[in-house]
PDB file of C-alpha atoms in Angstrom:
ATOM      1  CA  MET A  27       5.381 -14.093 -17.497  1.00 50.00           C
ATOM      2  CA  ILE A  28       5.878 -12.451 -20.849  1.00 50.00           C
ATOM      3  CA  CYS A  29       7.220  -8.898 -20.859  1.00 53.00           C
ATOM      4  CA  ASN A  30       7.943  -8.363 -24.554  1.00 53.00           C
ATOM      5  CA  LYS A  31       5.374  -8.350 -27.387  1.00 57.00           C
ATOM      6  CA  LYS A  32       7.522 -10.351 -29.812  1.00 58.00           C
ATOM      7  CA  PHE A  33       7.420 -13.357 -27.434  1.00 56.00           C
ATOM      8  CA  GLU A  34       3.603 -13.534 -27.204  1.00 61.00           C
ATOM      9  CA  ASN A  35       3.282 -16.709 -29.269  1.00 67.00           C
ATOM     10  CA  ILE A  36       5.542 -18.818 -27.050  1.00 73.00           C
ATOM     11  CA  HIS A  37       3.762 -21.732 -25.361  1.00 77.00           C
ATOM     12  CA  TYR A  38       5.102 -23.029 -22.062  1.00 81.00           C
ATOM     13  CA  LYS A  39       4.692 -26.562 -20.762  1.00 85.00           C
ATOM     14  CA  PHE A  40       5.228 -27.958 -17.293  1.00 86.00           C
ATOM     15  CA  GLY A  41       5.265 -31.705 -17.548  1.00 88.00           C
ATOM     16  CA  TYR A  42       2.180 -32.559 -19.607  1.00 90.00           C
ATOM     17  CA  HIS A  43       0.346 -29.339 -18.699  1.00 89.00           C
ATOM     18  CA  ASN A  44       0.186 -26.217 -20.849  1.00 88.00           C
ATOM     19  CA  LEU A  45       0.783 -22.999 -18.914  1.00 84.00           C
ATOM     20  CA  ILE A  46      -1.446 -20.041 -19.622  1.00 84.00           C
ATOM     21  CA  THR A  47      -0.035 -16.511 -19.937  1.00 81.00           C
ATOM     22  CA  VAL A  48      -2.053 -13.988 -17.918  1.00 85.00           C
ATOM     23  CA  ASN A  49      -1.790 -10.227 -17.399  1.00 88.00           C
ATOM     24  CA  GLN A  50      -1.872 -10.492 -13.611  1.00 90.00           C
ATOM     25  CA  CYS A  51      -2.290 -13.064 -10.890  1.00 90.00           C
ATOM     26  CA  LYS A  52      -2.646 -13.067  -7.137  1.00 91.00           C
ATOM     27  CA  TYR A  53      -0.036 -14.905  -5.075  1.00 90.00           C
ATOM     28  CA  LEU A  54       0.042 -14.693  -1.262  1.00 90.00           C
ATOM     29  CA  GLY A  55      -2.133 -11.587  -1.404  1.00 88.00           C
ATOM     30  CA  ILE A  56       0.161  -9.776  -3.844  1.00 90.00           C
ATOM     31  CA  MET A  57      -1.112  -8.855  -7.301  1.00 90.00           C
ATOM     32  CA  ILE A  58       1.724  -9.662  -9.726  1.00 89.00           C
ATOM     33  CA  GLN A  59       1.498  -8.149 -13.197  1.00 89.00           C
ATOM     34  CA  ASN A  60       3.277  -9.518 -16.245  1.00 85.00           C
ATOM     35  CA  ASN A  61       5.260  -6.261 -16.601  1.00 86.00           C
ATOM     36  CA  LEU A  62       6.246  -6.314 -12.886  1.00 85.00           C
ATOM     37  CA  HIS A  63       4.945  -2.806 -12.150  1.00 86.00           C
ATOM     38  CA  PHE A  64       2.652  -3.822  -9.248  1.00 89.00           C
ATOM     39  CA  ASN A  65       0.183  -1.009  -9.996  1.00 90.00           C
ATOM     40  CA  SER A  66      -2.762  -3.298  -9.337  1.00 91.00           C
ATOM     41  CA  GLN A  67      -1.272  -4.200  -5.929  1.00 92.00           C
ATOM     42  CA  ILE A  68      -1.216  -0.534  -4.895  1.00 93.00           C
ATOM     43  CA  GLU A  69      -4.723   0.008  -6.282  1.00 93.00           C
ATOM     44  CA  GLN A  70      -5.907  -3.009  -4.304  1.00 93.00           C
ATOM     45  CA  CYS A  71      -4.275  -1.584  -1.162  1.00 94.00           C
ATOM     46  CA  ILE A  72      -6.041   1.753  -1.753  1.00 94.00           C
ATOM     47  CA  THR A  73      -9.460   0.113  -2.170  1.00 95.00           C
ATOM     48  CA  LYS A  74      -8.972  -1.974   0.989  1.00 95.00           C
ATOM     49  CA  ILE A  75      -8.200   1.153   2.997  1.00 95.00           C
ATOM     50  CA  GLN A  76     -11.091   3.069   1.412  1.00 95.00           C
ATOM     51  CA  LYS A  77     -13.524   0.312   2.402  1.00 96.00           C
ATOM     52  CA  SER A  78     -12.860   1.156   6.061  1.00 94.00           C
ATOM     53  CA  PHE A  79     -13.887   4.830   5.702  1.00 95.00           C
ATOM     54  CA  PRO A  80     -17.606   4.386   6.541  1.00 95.00           C
ATOM     55  CA  LEU A  81     -16.775   2.449   9.693  1.00 94.00           C
ATOM     56  CA  ILE A  82     -14.216   5.035  10.769  1.00 94.00           C
ATOM     57  CA  TYR A  83     -16.667   7.894  10.144  1.00 93.00           C
ATOM     58  CA  PHE A  84     -19.145   6.118  12.384  1.00 94.00           C
ATOM     59  CA  ILE A  85     -16.925   5.125  15.309  1.00 93.00           C
ATOM     60  CA  LYS A  86     -14.613   8.158  15.489  1.00 91.00           C
ATOM     61  CA  LYS A  87     -16.974   9.956  17.883  1.00 90.00           C
ATOM     62  CA  TYR A  88     -17.236   7.117  20.341  1.00 93.00           C
ATOM     63  CA  ILE A  89     -13.649   6.037  20.900  1.00 93.00           C
ATOM     64  CA  PRO A  90     -10.788   7.697  22.824  1.00 91.00           C
ATOM     65  CA  ASN A  91      -7.587   8.866  21.094  1.00 86.00           C
ATOM     66  CA  ASN A  92      -5.452   5.903  22.144  1.00 86.00           C
ATOM     67  CA  PHE A  93      -7.914   3.533  20.400  1.00 92.00           C
ATOM     68  CA  LYS A  94      -7.916   5.736  17.307  1.00 93.00           C
ATOM     69  CA  LYS A  95      -4.240   4.973  16.958  1.00 93.00           C
ATOM     70  CA  LEU A  96      -4.988   1.236  17.084  1.00 94.00           C
ATOM     71  CA  ILE A  97      -7.694   1.624  14.454  1.00 94.00           C
ATOM     72  CA  TYR A  98      -5.287   3.460  12.154  1.00 94.00           C
ATOM     73  CA  TYR A  99      -2.695   0.709  12.545  1.00 94.00           C
ATOM     74  CA  SER A 100      -5.203  -2.050  11.883  1.00 94.00           C
ATOM     75  CA  PHE A 101      -7.129  -0.510   8.962  1.00 94.00           C
ATOM     76  CA  CYS A 102      -4.434   1.478   7.155  1.00 95.00           C
ATOM     77  CA  HIS A 103      -0.888   0.891   8.330  1.00 95.00           C
ATOM     78  CA  SER A 104      -1.031  -2.898   8.029  1.00 95.00           C
ATOM     79  CA  HIS A 105      -1.994  -2.704   4.336  1.00 95.00           C
ATOM     80  CA  ILE A 106       0.723  -0.152   3.621  1.00 95.00           C
ATOM     81  CA  ILE A 107       3.401  -2.212   5.350  1.00 94.00           C
ATOM     82  CA  TYR A 108       2.405  -5.367   3.444  1.00 93.00           C
ATOM     83  CA  SER A 109       2.596  -3.493   0.117  1.00 92.00           C
ATOM     84  CA  LEU A 110       5.714  -1.491   0.990  1.00 91.00           C
ATOM     85  CA  PRO A 111       8.281  -3.563  -0.969  1.00 89.00           C
ATOM     86  CA  PHE A 112       6.212  -3.159  -4.133  1.00 89.00           C
ATOM     87  CA  ILE A 113       5.453   0.552  -3.856  1.00 89.00           C
ATOM     88  CA  TYR A 114       8.811   1.389  -5.466  1.00 83.00           C
ATOM     89  CA  LEU A 115       7.751  -0.455  -8.606  1.00 84.00           C
ATOM     90  CA  SER A 116       4.418   1.333  -8.936  1.00 88.00           C
ATOM     91  CA  LYS A 117       3.513   4.511 -10.793  1.00 89.00           C
ATOM     92  CA  LYS A 118       4.054   7.832  -9.035  1.00 90.00           C
ATOM     93  CA  LYS A 119       0.364   8.705  -9.313  1.00 93.00           C
ATOM     94  CA  ASN A 120      -0.535   5.559  -7.342  1.00 91.00           C
ATOM     95  CA  ILE A 121       2.020   6.424  -4.670  1.00 92.00           C
ATOM     96  CA  LYS A 122       0.602   9.945  -4.359  1.00 94.00           C
ATOM     97  CA  LYS A 123      -2.927   8.546  -4.199  1.00 95.00           C
ATOM     98  CA  LEU A 124      -1.941   6.133  -1.422  1.00 95.00           C
ATOM     99  CA  PHE A 125      -0.339   9.004   0.504  1.00 95.00           C
ATOM    100  CA  LYS A 126      -3.545  11.066   0.140  1.00 95.00           C
ATOM    101  CA  ILE A 127      -5.584   8.145   1.473  1.00 95.00           C
ATOM    102  CA  GLN A 128      -3.202   7.822   4.418  1.00 95.00           C
ATOM    103  CA  LYS A 129      -3.573  11.529   5.230  1.00 94.00           C
ATOM    104  CA  LYS A 130      -7.341  11.351   4.823  1.00 94.00           C
ATOM    105  CA  ILE A 131      -7.794   8.448   7.237  1.00 94.00           C
ATOM    106  CA  ILE A 132      -5.804  10.263   9.952  1.00 94.00           C
ATOM    107  CA  LYS A 133      -7.794  13.449   9.411  1.00 93.00           C
ATOM    108  CA  ILE A 134     -11.058  11.516   9.635  1.00 93.00           C
ATOM    109  CA  LEU A 135     -10.023   9.689  12.804  1.00 93.00           C
ATOM    110  CA  TYR A 136      -8.919  12.798  14.644  1.00 91.00           C
ATOM    111  CA  ASN A 137     -11.736  14.974  13.283  1.00 91.00           C
ATOM    112  CA  LEU A 138      -9.399  17.401  11.512  1.00 92.00           C
ATOM    113  CA  SER A 139     -10.311  19.687   8.656  1.00 91.00           C
ATOM    114  CA  TYR A 140      -9.390  18.593   5.162  1.00 88.00           C
ATOM    115  CA  LEU A 141      -7.372  21.836   4.963  1.00 90.00           C
ATOM    116  CA  HIS A 142      -5.280  20.826   7.977  1.00 90.00           C
ATOM    117  CA  SER A 143      -1.554  20.849   7.224  1.00 89.00           C
ATOM    118  CA  SER A 144      -0.127  17.395   6.624  1.00 85.00           C
ATOM    119  CA  SER A 145       3.204  18.418   8.142  1.00 85.00           C
ATOM    120  CA  THR A 146       1.714  18.072  11.635  1.00 89.00           C
ATOM    121  CA  LEU A 147       0.076  14.698  10.935  1.00 89.00           C
ATOM    122  CA  PHE A 148       3.252  12.661  10.851  1.00 90.00           C
ATOM    123  CA  TYR A 149       6.451  12.060  12.785  1.00 87.00           C
ATOM    124  CA  PRO A 150       7.979  13.977  14.694  1.00 84.00           C
ATOM    125  CA  CYS A 151       4.720  15.769  15.596  1.00 82.00           C
ATOM    126  CA  THR A 152       2.803  12.510  16.055  1.00 86.00           C
ATOM    127  CA  ASP A 153       3.556   8.786  16.300  1.00 87.00           C
ATOM    128  CA  PHE A 154       2.564   8.116  12.673  1.00 91.00           C
ATOM    129  CA  PHE A 155       5.089   7.768   9.862  1.00 93.00           C
ATOM    130  CA  SER A 156       4.152   9.053   6.427  1.00 93.00           C
ATOM    131  CA  LEU A 157       4.324   6.776   3.425  1.00 93.00           C
ATOM    132  CA  PHE A 158       7.556   8.410   2.283  1.00 93.00           C
ATOM    133  CA  GLN A 159       9.130   8.057   5.727  1.00 93.00           C
ATOM    134  CA  LEU A 160       8.157   4.367   5.701  1.00 93.00           C
ATOM    135  CA  LEU A 161       9.758   3.970   2.273  1.00 92.00           C
ATOM    136  CA  ASN A 162      12.988   5.550   3.522  1.00 92.00           C
ATOM    137  CA  LEU A 163      12.976   3.341   6.616  1.00 92.00           C
ATOM    138  CA  SER A 164      12.502   0.227   4.511  1.00 91.00           C
ATOM    139  CA  LEU A 165      15.455   1.238   2.321  1.00 90.00           C
ATOM    140  CA  CYS A 166      17.610   1.751   5.419  1.00 92.00           C
ATOM    141  CA  ASP A 167      16.487  -1.610   6.769  1.00 90.00           C
ATOM    142  CA  PHE A 168      17.316  -3.306   3.467  1.00 88.00           C
ATOM    143  CA  GLY A 169      20.743  -1.669   3.381  1.00 90.00           C
ATOM    144  CA  PHE A 170      21.418  -2.753   6.954  1.00 91.00           C
ATOM    145  CA  LEU A 171      20.448  -6.342   6.142  1.00 91.00           C
ATOM    146  CA  ILE A 172      22.758  -6.416   3.131  1.00 92.00           C
ATOM    147  CA  TYR A 173      25.654  -4.843   5.024  1.00 90.00           C
ATOM    148  CA  ASN A 174      25.413  -7.218   8.003  1.00 83.00           C
TER     149      ASN A 174
END
């Protein structure tokens, strides 16, 4: 990956094969950009969560609250957790957008008004952790792993 403009004309070889420089590539489901900002990974996470909105609008009336929690964890939380290590390297506007999507999916599931306070959506009022709480927990987990 090339991160500096003055190195654009460098050609890499691996054996007898020429390697191509690209702006971004997908590896194990993670979008890696040549500047290592991972903005496209967060945007991809947002679009994956947004694709589930029509289904959630449809089924929210027919399922009990304990299943709504499972639906949140399968359609939203799993994507956030997979992208969590790369959220730190993304732009702040993408992080805020992901947080808005997280709030919106909970409000849709539990049939809450869009004006409903987000302070009651997350822990300790409910069992859901906000994006920022998840980021803090991942930092604590990382620190614990390094210390031990």
